[in-house]
Coordinates of C-alpha atoms and ligand atoms in Angstrom, one line a residue:
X1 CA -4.8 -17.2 8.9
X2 CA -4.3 -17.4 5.3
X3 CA -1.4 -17.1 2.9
X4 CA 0.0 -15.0 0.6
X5 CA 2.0 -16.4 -2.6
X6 CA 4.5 -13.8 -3.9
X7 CA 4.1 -14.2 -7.5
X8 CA 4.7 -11.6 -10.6
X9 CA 1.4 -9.7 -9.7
X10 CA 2.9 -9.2 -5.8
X11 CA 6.9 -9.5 -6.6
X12 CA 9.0 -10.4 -4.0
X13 CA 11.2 -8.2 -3.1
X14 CA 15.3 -9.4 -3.2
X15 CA 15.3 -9.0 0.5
X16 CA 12.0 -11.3 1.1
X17 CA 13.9 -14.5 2.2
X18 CA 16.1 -12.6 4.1
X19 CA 13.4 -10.6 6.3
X20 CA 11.2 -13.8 6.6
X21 CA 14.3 -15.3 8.3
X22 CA 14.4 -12.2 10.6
X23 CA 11.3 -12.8 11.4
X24 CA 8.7 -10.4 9.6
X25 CA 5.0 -10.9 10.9
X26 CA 3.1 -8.3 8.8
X27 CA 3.6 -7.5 5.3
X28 CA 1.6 -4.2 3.1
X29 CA 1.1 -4.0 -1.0
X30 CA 2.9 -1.1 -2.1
X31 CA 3.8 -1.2 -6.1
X32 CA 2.7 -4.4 -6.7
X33 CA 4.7 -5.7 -4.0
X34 CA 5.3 -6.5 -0.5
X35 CA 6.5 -4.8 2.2
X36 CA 7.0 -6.0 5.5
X37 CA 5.6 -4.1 8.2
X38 CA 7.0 -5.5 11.4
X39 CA 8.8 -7.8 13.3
X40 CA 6.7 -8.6 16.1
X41 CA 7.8 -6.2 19.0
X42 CA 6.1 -2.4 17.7
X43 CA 7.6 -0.5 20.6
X44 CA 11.1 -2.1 20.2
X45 CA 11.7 -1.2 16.8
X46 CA 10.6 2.3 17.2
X47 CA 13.1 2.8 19.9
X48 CA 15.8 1.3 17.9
X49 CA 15.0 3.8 15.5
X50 CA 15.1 6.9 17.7
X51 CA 18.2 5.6 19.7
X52 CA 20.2 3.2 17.7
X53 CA 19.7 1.9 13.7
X54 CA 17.6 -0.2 11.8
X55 CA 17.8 -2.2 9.0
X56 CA 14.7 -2.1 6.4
X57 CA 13.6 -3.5 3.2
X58 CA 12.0 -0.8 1.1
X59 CA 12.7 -2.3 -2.6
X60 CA 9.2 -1.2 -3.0
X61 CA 10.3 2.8 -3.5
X62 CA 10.6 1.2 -7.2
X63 CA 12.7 3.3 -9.2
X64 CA 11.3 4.5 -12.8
X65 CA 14.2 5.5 -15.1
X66 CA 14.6 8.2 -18.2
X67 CA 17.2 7.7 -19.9
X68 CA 18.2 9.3 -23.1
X69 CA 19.4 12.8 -24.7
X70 CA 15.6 14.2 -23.4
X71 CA 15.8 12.9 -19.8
X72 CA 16.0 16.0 -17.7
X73 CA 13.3 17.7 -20.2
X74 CA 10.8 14.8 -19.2
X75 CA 12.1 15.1 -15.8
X76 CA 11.3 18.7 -15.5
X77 CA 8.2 18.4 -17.0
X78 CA 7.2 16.2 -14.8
X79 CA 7.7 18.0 -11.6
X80 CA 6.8 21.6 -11.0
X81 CA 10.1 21.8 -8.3
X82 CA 13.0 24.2 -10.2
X83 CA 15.2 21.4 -11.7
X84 CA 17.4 23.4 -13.7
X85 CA 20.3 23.6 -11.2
X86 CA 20.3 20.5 -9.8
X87 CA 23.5 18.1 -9.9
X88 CA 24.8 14.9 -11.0
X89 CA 24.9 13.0 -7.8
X90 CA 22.4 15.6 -6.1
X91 CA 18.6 14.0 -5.3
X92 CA 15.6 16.3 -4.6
X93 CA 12.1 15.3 -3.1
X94 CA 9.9 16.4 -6.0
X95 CA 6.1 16.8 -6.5
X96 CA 4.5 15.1 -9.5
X97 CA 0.9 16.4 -10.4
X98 CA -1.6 15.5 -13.0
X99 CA -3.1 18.9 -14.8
X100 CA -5.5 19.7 -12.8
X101 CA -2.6 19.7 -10.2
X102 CA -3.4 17.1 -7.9
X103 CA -0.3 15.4 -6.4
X104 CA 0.0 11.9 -7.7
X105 CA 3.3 11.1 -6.5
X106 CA 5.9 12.2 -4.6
X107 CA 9.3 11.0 -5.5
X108 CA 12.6 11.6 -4.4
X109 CA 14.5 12.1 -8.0
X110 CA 18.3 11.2 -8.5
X111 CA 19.9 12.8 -10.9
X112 CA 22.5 10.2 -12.1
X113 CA 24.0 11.7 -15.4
X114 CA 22.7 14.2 -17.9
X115 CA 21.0 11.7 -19.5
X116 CA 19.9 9.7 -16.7
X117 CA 17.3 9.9 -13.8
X118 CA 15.6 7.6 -11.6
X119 CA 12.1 8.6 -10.1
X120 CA 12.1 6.3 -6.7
X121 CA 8.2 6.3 -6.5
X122 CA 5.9 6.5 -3.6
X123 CA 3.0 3.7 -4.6
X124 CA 1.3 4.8 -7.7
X125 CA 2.1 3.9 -11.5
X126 CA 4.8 6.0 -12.5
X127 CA 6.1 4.2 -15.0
X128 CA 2.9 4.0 -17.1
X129 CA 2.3 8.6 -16.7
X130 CA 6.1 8.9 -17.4
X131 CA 5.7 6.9 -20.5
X132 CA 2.8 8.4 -21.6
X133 CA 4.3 12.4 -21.2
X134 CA 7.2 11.3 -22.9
X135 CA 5.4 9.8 -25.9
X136 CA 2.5 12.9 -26.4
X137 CA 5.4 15.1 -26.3
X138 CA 7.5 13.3 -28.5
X139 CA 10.2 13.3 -26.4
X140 CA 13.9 11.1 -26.8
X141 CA 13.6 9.3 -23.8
X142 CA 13.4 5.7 -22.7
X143 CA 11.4 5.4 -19.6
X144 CA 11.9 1.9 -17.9
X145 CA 11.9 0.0 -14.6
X146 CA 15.7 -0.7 -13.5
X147 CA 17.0 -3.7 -11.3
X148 CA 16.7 -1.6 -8.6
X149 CA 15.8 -2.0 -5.0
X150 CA 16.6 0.2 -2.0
X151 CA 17.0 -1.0 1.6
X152 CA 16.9 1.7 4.0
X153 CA 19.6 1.7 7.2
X154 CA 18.0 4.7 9.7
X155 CA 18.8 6.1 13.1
X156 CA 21.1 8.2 14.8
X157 CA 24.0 5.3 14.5
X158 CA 23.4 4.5 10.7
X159 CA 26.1 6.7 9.7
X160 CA 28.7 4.4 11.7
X161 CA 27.3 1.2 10.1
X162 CA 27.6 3.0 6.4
X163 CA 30.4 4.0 6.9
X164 CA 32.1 1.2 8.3
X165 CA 30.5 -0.6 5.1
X166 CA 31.9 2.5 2.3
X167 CA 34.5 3.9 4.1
X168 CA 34.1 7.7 5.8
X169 CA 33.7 9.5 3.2
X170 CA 29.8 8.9 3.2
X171 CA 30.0 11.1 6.5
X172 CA 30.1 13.7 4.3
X173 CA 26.9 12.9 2.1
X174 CA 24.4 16.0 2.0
X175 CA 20.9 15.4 2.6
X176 CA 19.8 13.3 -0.8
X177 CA 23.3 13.6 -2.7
X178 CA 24.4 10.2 -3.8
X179 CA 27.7 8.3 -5.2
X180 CA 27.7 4.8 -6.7
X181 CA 29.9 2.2 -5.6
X182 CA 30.4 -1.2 -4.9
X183 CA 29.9 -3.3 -1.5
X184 CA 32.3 -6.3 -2.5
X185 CA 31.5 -6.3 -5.5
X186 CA 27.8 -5.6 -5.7
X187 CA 27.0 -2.6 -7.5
X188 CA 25.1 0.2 -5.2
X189 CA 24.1 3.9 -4.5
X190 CA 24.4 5.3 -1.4
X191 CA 22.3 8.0 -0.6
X192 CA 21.7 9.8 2.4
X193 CA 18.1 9.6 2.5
X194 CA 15.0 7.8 3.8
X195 CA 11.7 8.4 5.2
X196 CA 12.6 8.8 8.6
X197 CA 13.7 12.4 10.6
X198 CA 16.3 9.9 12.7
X199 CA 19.1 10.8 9.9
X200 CA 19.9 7.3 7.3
X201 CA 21.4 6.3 4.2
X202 CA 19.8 3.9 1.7
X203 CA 21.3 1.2 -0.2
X204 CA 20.3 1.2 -4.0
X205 CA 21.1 -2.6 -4.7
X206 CA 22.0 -3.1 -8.8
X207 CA 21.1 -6.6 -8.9
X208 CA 18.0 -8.3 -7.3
X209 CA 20.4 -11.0 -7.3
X210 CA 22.4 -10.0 -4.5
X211 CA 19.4 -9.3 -2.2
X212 CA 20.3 -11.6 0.9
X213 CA 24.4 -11.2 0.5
X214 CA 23.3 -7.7 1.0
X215 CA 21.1 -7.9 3.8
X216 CA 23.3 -9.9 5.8
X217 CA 26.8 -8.1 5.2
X218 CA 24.5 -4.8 6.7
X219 CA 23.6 -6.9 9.3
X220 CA 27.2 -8.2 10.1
X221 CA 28.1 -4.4 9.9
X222 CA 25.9 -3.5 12.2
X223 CA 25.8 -5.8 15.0
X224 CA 28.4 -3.8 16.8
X225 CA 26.0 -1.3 17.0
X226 CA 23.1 -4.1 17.9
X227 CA 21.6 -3.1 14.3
X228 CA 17.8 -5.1 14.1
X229 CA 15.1 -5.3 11.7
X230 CA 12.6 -2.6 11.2
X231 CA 10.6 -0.7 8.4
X232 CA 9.3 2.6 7.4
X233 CA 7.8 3.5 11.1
X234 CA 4.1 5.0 11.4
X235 CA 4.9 6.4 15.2
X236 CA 8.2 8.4 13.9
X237 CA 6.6 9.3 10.5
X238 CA 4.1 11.0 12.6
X239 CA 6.2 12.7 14.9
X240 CA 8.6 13.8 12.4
X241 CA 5.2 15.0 9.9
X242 CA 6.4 13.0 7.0
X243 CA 3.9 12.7 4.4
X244 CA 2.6 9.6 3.4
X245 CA 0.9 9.9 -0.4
X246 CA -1.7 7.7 -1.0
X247 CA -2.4 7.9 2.7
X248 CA -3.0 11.3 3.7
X249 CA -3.8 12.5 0.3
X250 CA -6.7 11.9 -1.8
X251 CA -8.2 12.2 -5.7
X252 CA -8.3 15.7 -5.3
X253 CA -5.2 16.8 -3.3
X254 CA -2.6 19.5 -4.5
X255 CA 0.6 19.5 -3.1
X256 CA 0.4 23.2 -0.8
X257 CA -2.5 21.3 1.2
X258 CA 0.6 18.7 2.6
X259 CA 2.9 21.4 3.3
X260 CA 4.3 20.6 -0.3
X261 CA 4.3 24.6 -1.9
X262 CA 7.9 25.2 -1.1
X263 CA 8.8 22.2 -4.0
X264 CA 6.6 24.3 -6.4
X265 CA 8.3 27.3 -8.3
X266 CA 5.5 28.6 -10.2
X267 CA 7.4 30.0 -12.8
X268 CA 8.9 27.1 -14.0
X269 CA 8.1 26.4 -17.7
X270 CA 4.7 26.5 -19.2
X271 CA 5.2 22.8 -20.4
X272 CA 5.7 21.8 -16.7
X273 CA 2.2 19.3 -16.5
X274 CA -0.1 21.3 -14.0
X275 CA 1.8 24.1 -13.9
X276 CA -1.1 26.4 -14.7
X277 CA -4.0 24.9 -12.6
X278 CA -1.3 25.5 -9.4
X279 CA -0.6 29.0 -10.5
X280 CA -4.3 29.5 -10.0
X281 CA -4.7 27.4 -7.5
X282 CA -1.9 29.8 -5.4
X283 CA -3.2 32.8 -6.3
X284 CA -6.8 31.7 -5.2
X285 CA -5.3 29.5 -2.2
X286 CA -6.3 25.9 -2.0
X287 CA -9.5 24.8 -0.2
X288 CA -7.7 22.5 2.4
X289 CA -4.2 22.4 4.8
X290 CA -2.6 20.2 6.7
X291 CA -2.2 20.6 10.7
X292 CA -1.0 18.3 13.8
X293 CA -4.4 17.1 16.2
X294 CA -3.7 16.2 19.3
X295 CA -6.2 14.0 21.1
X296 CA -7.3 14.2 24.7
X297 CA -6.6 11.3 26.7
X298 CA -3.0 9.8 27.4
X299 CA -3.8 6.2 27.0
X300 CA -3.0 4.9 23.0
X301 CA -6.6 4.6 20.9
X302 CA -6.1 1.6 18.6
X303 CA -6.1 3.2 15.2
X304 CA -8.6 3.2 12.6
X305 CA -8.4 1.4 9.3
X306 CA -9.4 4.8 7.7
X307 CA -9.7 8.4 7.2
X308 CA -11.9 9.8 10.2
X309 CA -14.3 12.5 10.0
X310 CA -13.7 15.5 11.6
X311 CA -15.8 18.3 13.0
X312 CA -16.1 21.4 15.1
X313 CA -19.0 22.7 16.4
X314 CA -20.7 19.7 14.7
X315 CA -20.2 20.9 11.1
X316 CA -17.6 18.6 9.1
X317 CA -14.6 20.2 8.7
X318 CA -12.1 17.8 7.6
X319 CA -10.7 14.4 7.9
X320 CA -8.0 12.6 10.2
X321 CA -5.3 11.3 8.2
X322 CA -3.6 9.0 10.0
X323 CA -3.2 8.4 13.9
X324 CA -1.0 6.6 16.1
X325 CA 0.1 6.5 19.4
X326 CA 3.1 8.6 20.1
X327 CA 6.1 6.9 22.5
X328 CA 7.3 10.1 22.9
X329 CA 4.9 12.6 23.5
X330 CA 2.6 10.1 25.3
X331 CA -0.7 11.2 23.2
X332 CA -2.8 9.9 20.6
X333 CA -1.4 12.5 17.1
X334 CA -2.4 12.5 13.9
X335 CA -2.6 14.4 10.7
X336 CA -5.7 17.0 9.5
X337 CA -6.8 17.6 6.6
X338 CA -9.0 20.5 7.3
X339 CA -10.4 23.4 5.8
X340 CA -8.6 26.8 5.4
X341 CA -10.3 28.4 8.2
X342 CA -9.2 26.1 10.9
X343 CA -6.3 27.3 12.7
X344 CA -3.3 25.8 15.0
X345 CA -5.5 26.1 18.8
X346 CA -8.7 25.3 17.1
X347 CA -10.9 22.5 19.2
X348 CA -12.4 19.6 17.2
X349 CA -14.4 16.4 17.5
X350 CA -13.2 13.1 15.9
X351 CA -15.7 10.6 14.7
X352 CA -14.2 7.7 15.5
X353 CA -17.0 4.5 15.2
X354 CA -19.4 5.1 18.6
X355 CA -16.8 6.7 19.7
X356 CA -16.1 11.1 19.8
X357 CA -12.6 12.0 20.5
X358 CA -11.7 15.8 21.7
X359 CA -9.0 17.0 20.0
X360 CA -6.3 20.1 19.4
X361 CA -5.0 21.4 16.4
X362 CA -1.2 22.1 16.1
X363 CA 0.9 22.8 14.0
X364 CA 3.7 20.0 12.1
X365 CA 5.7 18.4 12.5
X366 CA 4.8 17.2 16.1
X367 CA 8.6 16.7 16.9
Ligands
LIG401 N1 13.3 7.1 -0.1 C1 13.4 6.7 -1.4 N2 12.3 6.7 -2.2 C2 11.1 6.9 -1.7 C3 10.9 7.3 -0.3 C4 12.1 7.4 0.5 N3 10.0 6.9 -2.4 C5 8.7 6.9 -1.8 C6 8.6 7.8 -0.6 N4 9.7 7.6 0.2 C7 8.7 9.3 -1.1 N5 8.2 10.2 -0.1 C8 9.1 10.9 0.7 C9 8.5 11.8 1.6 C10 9.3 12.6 2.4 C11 10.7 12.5 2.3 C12 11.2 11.7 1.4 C13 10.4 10.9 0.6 C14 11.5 13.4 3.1 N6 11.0 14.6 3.5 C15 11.7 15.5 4.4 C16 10.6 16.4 5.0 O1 9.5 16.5 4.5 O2 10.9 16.9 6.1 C17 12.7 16.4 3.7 C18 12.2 17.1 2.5 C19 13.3 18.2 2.0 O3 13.6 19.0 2.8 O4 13.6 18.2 0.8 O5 12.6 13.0 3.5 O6 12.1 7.7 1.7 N7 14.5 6.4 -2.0

């Protein structure tokens, strides 16, 4: 096998020595960065997911902060979701769009002070479109890329390790509300967030510095509760139907094809970017949704690199996603992209190399 050098063009992340030592086998690029992607036993940490708590390092969900007295205008402008009520402390999963309205991001976005937001980015340059917006519309804003880095802590017994860490008060965290704090001394947010349906927290480090103190006083926290490594899981994601941008969208997708329309209010300002090419789009409905397929078969299908074609009644009708084998439901799942007129009990084909797998459409999430 080869090897990869972390440099400035693939940063390390403050938790890479730490998750080498745990034993990481598999990294991804995501922002110019690694990710690791497992720690040799799949089926393990999926269950320690559903049934206990994991430990991951996503410093890759980079965070892209405007700060300055035009903050919330950029931020609103940015997203087509209703901003106007929403609180310091309070985070919201958001849709970004070009004007054409195709999704190009989809962020969760902390709202920290009146005059201060982070965007914590899926993997596509936000920094650069925030920058751009803010300058064309000669906004006061300083858009910048913050020591930030977020490790995720997910599964039904995170909320004991947190608070065991914080104290009990982060029991009573809403879904994306966050405080800041300190964890002996290192500065932090603790949300309750992260991309699992498994309930979780995240850990906002402050200072790259402090990645492997970090790491290992969640660990030391945890092992009571037999805490172990893990990362953003494909086999949950599916279950749960969390999107994955950049993944199952493509140049061309708008955020009501993912099952993303109920984080547009289309009659948010006209200087929202896209704002009018989704009104249309809604009014005329978009040319694609998103559905569930279920594949005959109840032995796992290793997955495909790519998108796969899908057809019924061999005419093209979409493409497969994603697909994985599900632990619990015993089946092959996956996500469709498919036209309008196919509907939840619809039969399909997928084309996957020589071979053609039967499949149902359902609807999401699977679990
Ligand atoms: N946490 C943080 N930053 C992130 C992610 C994260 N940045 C990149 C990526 N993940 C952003 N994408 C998502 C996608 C889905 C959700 C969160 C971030 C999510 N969705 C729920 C759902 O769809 O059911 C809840 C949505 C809602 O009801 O508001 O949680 O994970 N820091």
């Amino acid at each position: 096998m080869f090897q990869i050098t972390p440099t400035s063009r693939l940063r390390p992340s403050p938790y890479y020595a730490a998750t080498v030592a745990a034993g990481a086998k598999s990294f991804i690029t995501y922002n110019h960065m690694l990710m690791p992607t497992g720690y040799g036993d799949p089926e393990g940490e999926y269950w320690r997911i559903i049934n206990g708590v994991s430990q991951w390092d996503v410093a890759v969900e980079r965070q892209v902060q405007l700060k300055g007295p035009d903050a919330g205008r950029l931020a609103q402008m940015l997203s087509p979701r209703d901003l106007s009520k929403q609180k310091t402390g309070q985070g919201k999963y958001v849709a970004l769009c070009n004007h054409a309205g195709t999704l190009i991001n989809d962020p969760v976005l902390l709202k920290l002070d009146d005059d201060l937001y982070w965007l914590s980015i899926a993997d596509s340059n936000i920094l650069f479109w925030s920058r751009a917006i803010a300058a064309e519309r000669g906004l006061d804003v300083e858009v910048s890329e913050p020591d930030v880095s977020p490790m995720a802590i997910q599964g039904p017994k995170a909320e004991d390790v947190v608070a065991s860490i914080c104290g009990d008060w982060v029991r009573e965290l809403r879904l994306f509300w966050f405080r800041r704090t300190e964890i002996e001394g290192i500065p932090v947010v603790v949300a309750r967030s992260g991309w699992s349906k498994q309930g979780g927290f995240e850990l906002y480090l402050m200072d790259g510095r402090k990645g492997t103190t970090l790491w290992h006083l969640v660990r030391e926290a945890g092992r009571p509760y037999d805490i172990g490594p893990g990362n953003p899981n494909a086999c949950e994601r599916i279950e749960s139907g969390l999107l994955s941008w950049g993944g199952d969208t493509d140049d061309a997708t708008n955020p009501f094809e993912v099952r993303m329309g109920r984080f547009v209010n289309l009659d948010v300002p006209d200087d929202v970017i896209g704002i009018d090419a989704l009104r249309r789009i809604s009014a005329e409905g978009s040319r694609r949704h998103q559905l569930g397929a279920v594949m005959a078969g109840d032995t796992p299908i290793e997955a495909p690199f790519w998108w796969l074609p899908i057809l019924r009644d061999g005419r093209r009708v979409g493409d497969l996603t994603n697909f994985v084998w599900s632990y619990r439901l015993k089946r092959n799942i996956g996500f469709a992209l498919v036209s309008r007129d196919c509907a939840v009990g619809d039969g399909v084909d997928i084309a996957h190399g020589d071979l053609t797998i039967s499949a149902e459409l359902t609807e999401l999430p699977f679990i």
